Coordinates of C-alpha atoms and ligand atoms in Angstrom, one line a residue:
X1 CA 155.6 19.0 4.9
X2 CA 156.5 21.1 8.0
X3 CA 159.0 21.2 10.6
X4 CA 158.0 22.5 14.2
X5 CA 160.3 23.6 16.8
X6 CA 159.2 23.6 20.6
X7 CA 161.7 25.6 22.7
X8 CA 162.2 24.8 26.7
X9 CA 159.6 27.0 28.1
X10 CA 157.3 25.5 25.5
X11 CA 158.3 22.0 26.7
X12 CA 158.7 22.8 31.1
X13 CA 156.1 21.0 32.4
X14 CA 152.9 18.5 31.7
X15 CA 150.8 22.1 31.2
X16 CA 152.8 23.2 28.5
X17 CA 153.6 20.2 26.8
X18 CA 150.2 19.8 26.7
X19 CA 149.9 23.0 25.0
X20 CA 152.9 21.9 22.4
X21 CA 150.5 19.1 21.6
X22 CA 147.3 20.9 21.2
X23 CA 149.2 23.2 18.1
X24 CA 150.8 19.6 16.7
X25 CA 147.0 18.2 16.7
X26 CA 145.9 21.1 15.0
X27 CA 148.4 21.4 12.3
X28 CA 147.7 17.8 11.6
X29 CA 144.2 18.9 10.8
X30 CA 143.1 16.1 12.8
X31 CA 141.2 18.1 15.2
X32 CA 140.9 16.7 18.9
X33 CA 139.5 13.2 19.2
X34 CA 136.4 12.7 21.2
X35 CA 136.6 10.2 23.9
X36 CA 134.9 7.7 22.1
X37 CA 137.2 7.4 19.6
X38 CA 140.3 4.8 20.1
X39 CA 142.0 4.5 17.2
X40 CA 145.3 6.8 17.0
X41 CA 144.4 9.2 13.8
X42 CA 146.5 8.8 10.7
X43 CA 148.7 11.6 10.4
X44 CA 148.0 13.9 6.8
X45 CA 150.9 15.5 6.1
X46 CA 154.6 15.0 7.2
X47 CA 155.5 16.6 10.3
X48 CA 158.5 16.8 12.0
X49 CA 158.9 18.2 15.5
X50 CA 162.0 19.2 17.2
X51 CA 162.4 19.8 20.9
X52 CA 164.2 21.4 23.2
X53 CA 165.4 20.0 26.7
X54 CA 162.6 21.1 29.7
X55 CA 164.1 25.1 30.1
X56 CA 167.0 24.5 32.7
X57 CA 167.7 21.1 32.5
X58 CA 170.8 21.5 30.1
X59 CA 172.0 24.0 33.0
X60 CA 171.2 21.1 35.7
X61 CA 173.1 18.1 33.5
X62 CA 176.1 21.0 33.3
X63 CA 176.0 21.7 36.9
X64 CA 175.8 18.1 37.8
X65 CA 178.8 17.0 35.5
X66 CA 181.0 19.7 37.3
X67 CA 179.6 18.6 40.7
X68 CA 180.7 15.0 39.7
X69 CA 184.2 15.8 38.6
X70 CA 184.7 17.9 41.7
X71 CA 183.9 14.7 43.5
X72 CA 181.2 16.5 45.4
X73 CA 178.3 14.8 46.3
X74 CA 175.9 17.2 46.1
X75 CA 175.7 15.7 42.4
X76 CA 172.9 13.2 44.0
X77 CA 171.0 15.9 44.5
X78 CA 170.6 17.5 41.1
X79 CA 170.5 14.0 39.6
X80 CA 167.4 13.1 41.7
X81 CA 166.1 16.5 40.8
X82 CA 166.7 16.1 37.0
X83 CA 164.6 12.5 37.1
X84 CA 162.1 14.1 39.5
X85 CA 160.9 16.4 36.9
X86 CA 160.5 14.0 33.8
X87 CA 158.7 11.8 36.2
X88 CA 156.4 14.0 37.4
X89 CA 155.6 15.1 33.7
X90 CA 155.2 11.2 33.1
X91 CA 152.5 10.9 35.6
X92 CA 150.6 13.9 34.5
X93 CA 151.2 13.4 31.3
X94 CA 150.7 9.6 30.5
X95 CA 147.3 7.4 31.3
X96 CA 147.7 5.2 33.9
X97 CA 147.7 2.1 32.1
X98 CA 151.2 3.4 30.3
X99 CA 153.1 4.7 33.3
X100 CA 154.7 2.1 34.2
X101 CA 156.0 1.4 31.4
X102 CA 157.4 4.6 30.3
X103 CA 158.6 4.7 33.8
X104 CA 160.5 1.9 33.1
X105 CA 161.6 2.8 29.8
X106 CA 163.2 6.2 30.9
X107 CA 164.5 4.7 33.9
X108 CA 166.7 2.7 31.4
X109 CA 167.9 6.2 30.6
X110 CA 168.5 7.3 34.1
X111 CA 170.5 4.4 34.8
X112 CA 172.9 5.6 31.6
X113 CA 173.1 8.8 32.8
X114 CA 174.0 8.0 36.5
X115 CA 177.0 5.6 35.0
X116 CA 178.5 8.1 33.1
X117 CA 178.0 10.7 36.2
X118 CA 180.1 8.2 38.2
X119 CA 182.4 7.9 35.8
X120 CA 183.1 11.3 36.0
X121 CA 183.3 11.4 39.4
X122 CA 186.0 8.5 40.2
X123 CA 188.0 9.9 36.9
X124 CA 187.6 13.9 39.1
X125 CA 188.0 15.0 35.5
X126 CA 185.3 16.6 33.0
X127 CA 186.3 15.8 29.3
X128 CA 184.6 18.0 26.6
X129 CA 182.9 14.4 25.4
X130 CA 181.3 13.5 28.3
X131 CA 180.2 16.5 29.2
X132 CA 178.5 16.2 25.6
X133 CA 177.5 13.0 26.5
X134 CA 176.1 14.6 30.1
X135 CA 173.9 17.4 28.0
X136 CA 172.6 15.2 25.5
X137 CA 170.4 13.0 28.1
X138 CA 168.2 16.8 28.2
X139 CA 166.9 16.3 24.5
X140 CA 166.6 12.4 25.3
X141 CA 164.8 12.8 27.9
X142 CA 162.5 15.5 26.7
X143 CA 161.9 14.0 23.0
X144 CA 161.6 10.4 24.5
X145 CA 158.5 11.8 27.0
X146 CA 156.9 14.1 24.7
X147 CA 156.6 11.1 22.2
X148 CA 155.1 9.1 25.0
X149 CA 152.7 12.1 25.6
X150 CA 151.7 12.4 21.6
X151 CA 150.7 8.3 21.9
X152 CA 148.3 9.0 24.9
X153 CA 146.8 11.6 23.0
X154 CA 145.9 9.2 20.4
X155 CA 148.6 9.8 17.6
X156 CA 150.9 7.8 15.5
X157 CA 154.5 9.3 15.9
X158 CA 157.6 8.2 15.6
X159 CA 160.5 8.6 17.8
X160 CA 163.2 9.3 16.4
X161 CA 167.1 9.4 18.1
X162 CA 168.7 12.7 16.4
X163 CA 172.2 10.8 17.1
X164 CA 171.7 8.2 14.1
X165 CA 170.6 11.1 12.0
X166 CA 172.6 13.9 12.0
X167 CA 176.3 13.6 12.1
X168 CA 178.9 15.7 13.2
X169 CA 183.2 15.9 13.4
X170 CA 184.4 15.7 17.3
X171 CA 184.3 19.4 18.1
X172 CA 182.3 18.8 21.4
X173 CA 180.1 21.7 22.5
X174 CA 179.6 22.9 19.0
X175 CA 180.4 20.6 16.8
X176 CA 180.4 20.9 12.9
X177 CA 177.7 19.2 10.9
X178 CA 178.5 16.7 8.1
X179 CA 176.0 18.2 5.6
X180 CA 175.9 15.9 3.1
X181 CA 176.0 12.6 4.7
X182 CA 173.4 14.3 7.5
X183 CA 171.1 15.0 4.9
X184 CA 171.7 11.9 3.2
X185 CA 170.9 10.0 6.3
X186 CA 167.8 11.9 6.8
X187 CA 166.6 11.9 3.2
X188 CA 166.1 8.1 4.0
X189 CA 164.9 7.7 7.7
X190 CA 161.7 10.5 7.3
X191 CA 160.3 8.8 4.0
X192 CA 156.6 8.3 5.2
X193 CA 154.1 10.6 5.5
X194 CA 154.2 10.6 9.1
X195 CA 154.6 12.5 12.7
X196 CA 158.2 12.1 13.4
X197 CA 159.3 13.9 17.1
X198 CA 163.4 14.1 17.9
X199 CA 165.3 15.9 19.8
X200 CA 167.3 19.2 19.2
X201 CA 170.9 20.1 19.9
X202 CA 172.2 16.5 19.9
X203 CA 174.3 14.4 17.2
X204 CA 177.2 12.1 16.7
X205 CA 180.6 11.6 15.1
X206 CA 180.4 8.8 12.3
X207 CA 181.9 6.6 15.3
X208 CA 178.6 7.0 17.4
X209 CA 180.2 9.1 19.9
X210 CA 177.4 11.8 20.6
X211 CA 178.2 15.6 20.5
X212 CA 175.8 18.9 21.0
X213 CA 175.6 21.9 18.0
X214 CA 176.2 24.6 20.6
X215 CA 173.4 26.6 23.0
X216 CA 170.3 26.8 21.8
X217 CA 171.6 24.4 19.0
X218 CA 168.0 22.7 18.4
X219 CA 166.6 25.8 16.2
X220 CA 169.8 24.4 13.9
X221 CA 168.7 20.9 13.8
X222 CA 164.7 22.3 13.0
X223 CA 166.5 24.0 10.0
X224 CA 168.6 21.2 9.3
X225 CA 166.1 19.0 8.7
X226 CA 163.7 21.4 7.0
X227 CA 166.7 21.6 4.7
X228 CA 167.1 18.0 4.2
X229 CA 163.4 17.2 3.2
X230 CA 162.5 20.3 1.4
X231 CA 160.3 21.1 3.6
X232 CA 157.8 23.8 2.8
X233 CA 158.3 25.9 6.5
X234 CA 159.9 25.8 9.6
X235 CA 158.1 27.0 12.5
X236 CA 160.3 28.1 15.7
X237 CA 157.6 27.9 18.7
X238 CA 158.7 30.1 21.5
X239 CA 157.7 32.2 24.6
X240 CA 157.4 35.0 22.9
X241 CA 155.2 36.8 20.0
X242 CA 158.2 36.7 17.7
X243 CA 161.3 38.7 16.3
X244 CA 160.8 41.7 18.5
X245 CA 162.7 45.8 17.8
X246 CA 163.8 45.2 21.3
X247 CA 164.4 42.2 24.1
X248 CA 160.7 42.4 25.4
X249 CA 161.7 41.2 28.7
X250 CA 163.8 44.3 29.1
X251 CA 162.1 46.8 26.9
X252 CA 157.8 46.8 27.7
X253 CA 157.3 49.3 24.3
X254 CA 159.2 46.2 22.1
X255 CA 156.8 45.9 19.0
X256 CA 156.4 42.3 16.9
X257 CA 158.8 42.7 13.2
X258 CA 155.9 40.7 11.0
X259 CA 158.6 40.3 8.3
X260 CA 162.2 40.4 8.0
X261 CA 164.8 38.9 5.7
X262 CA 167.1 36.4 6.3
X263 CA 169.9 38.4 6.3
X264 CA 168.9 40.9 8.8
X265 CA 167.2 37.9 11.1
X266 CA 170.6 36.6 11.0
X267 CA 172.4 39.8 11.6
X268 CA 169.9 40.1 14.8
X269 CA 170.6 36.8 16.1
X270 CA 174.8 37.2 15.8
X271 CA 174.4 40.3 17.4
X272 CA 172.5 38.4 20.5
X273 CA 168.8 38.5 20.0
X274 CA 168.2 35.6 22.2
X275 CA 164.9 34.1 20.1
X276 CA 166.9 32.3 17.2
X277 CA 170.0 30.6 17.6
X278 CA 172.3 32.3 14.3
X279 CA 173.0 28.9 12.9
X280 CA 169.6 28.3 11.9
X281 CA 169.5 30.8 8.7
X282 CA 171.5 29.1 6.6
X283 CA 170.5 25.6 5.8
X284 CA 167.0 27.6 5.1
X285 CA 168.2 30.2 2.9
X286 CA 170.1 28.1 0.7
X287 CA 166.8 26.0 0.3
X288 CA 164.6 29.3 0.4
X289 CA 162.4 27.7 2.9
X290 CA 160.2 30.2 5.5
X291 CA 160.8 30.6 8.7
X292 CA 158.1 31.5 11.1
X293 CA 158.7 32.3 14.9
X294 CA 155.9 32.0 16.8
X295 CA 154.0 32.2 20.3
X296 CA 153.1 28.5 22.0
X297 CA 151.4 30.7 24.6
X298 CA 149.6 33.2 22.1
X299 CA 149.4 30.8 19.1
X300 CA 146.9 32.8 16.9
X301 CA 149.5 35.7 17.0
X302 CA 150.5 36.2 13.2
X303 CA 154.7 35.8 14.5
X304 CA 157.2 37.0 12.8
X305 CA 158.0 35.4 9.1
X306 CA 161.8 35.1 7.9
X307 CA 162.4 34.8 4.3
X308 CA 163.9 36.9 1.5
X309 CA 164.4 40.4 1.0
X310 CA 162.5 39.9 -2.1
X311 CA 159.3 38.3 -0.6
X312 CA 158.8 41.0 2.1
X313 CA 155.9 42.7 1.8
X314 CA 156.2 46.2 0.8
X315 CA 153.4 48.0 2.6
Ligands
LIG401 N1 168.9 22.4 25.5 C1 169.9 23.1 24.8 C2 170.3 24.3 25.5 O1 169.7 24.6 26.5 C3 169.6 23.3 23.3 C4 168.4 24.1 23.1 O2 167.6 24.4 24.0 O3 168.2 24.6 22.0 O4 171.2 25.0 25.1
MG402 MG1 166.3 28.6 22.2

C-alpha cells in the first residue's frame, strides 16, 4: 500500500487536479475507463492520498481572519473569492448531473466558515484556535472537492476527515501529534483495501477542537500515515523534479539529487529547502519506509528517492 501526497500547485485548479487524478488512476492500475464503462473500478491496492489546500488559499483564510478581527470589511471580499475558486473547480470538475449537489454540500461548509469569520469579527480579536479553525476549512475544502472529482471519474474513494484521525495537544499553529493514539485511530479507520483521499495539515485535540501541524504541515500527515499502516512508500507530488543541489526557481544550473538519505534530506529541509516540510522524516525513518518526491507536471521523471544511507546506491 501507498501513500500519495498532492501539494497546492498540484491541486490549483480543475487542470491540475485533473492531472493529480490521471497519476492516482494510474497507480491504481486501473487504466482510464472508456466511456462506455459505468461502473466505478474496484480499487487493487490501498491508496491513501493526502492533499494540500488550492496553493494560496491558506494565505487567503489567514488574511481573511485578520481582516475579520480588524473589523474591516474588506473580509467579504476574500471570503467570496475563497468560495469562488472551489466553485469554479466544482463546475469544471464535476458532471452536471452532480453539481448541484456538491454545490450544496460545500456550501454547508461555506456557511461554517462565514460563522466563525463573524465571530471573529464582533469579538475584534484573533485567538490562535480560531485562526486554526480559519486554516483548516483550506484542506476541507480541497480534500472534500477532489473526492467529488475522483467519483466523477468513476472511482470508489473514500473521504475521509483528517480531524477524527489524527490527534493533537492544543498548541495551535503547530501542534504536537499524539503518536500512539493517532496511529491507533488510523490503524482502524483505513482497514480496506481501498482509495481513501484526506486532507493535510489539519487535526484535533481529543476534545474535537481542530488544530494545524505547522506550514506545509500536510507532507507530515502523508508520513504519518504511511507510518501508521506500514505502508510500503510515500510519494511527495510536487511542482518540481525533486530534491534539487540548489532552489531551481533561483538557481537555472540546479541538478535533480536521485538519492539521498534521510538524514541529509532532513538536514536540507531544516536548513529551508522549501520541497519537504522537515517534520516528515521521522515517522518514515523509524518505519524505514521510502520516500519519493516527485513531479505532478513531469511525472515519468525518476524524482528524487529518500531512504537510508545504507540503501543508496553506490555508483
Ligand atoms: N495548506 C497548508 C499551508 O499552506 C499546508 C500545506 O500546504 O502543506 O501551509
Ligand atoms: Mg509543501
Amino acid at each position: 500500500m501507498k501513500i500519495m501526497k498532492f501539494g497546492g500547485t498540484s491541486v490549483a485548479h480543475a487542470s491540475n487536479i485533473n492531472k493529480v487524478i490521471d497519476i492516482i488512476e494510474n497507480a491504481q492500475g486501473s487504466g482510464p475507463l472508456r466511456p462506455s464503462e459505468s461502473v466505478a473500478s474496484e480499487p487493487k491496492e490501498k491508496i491513501v492520498v493526502v492533499v494540500s489546500a488550492m496553493s494560496g488559499i491558506t494565505d487567503d483564510l489567514i488574511l481573511l481572519a485578520n481582516l475579520a478581527s480588524k473589523m474591516d470589511l474588506k473580509y467579504k471580499i476574500v471570503f467570496e473569492s475563497i468560495c469562488g475558486r472551489h466553485n469554479q473547480a466544482i463546475k469544471e470538475l464535476i458532471n452536471s448531473k452532480n453539481t448541484e449537489r456538491v454545490l450544496k454540500e460545500i456550501s454547508k461548509k461555506y456557511g461554517e466558515l462565514e460563522e466563525i469569520v463573524k465571530n471573529i469579527f464582533s469579538a475584534k480579536e484573533l485567538s490562535p484556535a480560531s485562526l486554526d479553525r480559519v486554516m483548516s476549512f483550506g484542506e476541507q475544502l480541497s480534500s472534500y472537492v477532489i473526492s467529488e472529482a475522483i467519483k466523477g471519474r468513476k472511482m470508489q474513494c473514500e473521504f475521509v476527515d483528517s480531524r477524527k484521525i489524527i490527534k493533537t495537544d492544543d498548541n495551535f499553529g503547530d501542534a504536537n501529534v499524539d503518536l500512539e493514539k493517532s496511529y491507533k485511530l488510523m490503524g482502524d479507520h483505513f482497514r480496506r483495501d481501498a482509495l481513501y483521499i484526506m486532507g493535510g495539515f489539519i487535526a484535533s485535540t481529543k476534545d474535537g477542537v481542530t488544530t494545524t501541524l505547522s506550514r506545509g504541515g500536510s507532507d507530515y500527515t502523508a508520513s504519518l500515515v504511511g507510518a501508521a499502516l506500514d505502508a510500503s512508500v510515500i510519494e511527495i507530488w510536487t511542482d518540481v523534479d525533486g530534491i534539487m543541489t540548489e532552489d531551481p526557481k533561483k538557481m537555472k544550473d540546479a541538478l535533480l539529487i536521485p538519492e539521498i538519505s534521510y538524514e541529509k534530506a532532513e538536514e536540507m529541509a531544516y536548513n529551508g529547502a522549501k520541497v519537504i516540510h522537515p517534520k516528515t522524516i521521522r515517522p518514515a525513518v523509524l518505519k524505514s519506509i521510502p520516500i519519493y518526491v516527485k513531479n505532478t507536471f513531469n511525472p515519468e521523471g525518476t524524482g528524487t528517492k529518500i531512504s537510508n544511507a545504507n540503501e543508496i546506491s553506490k555508483n
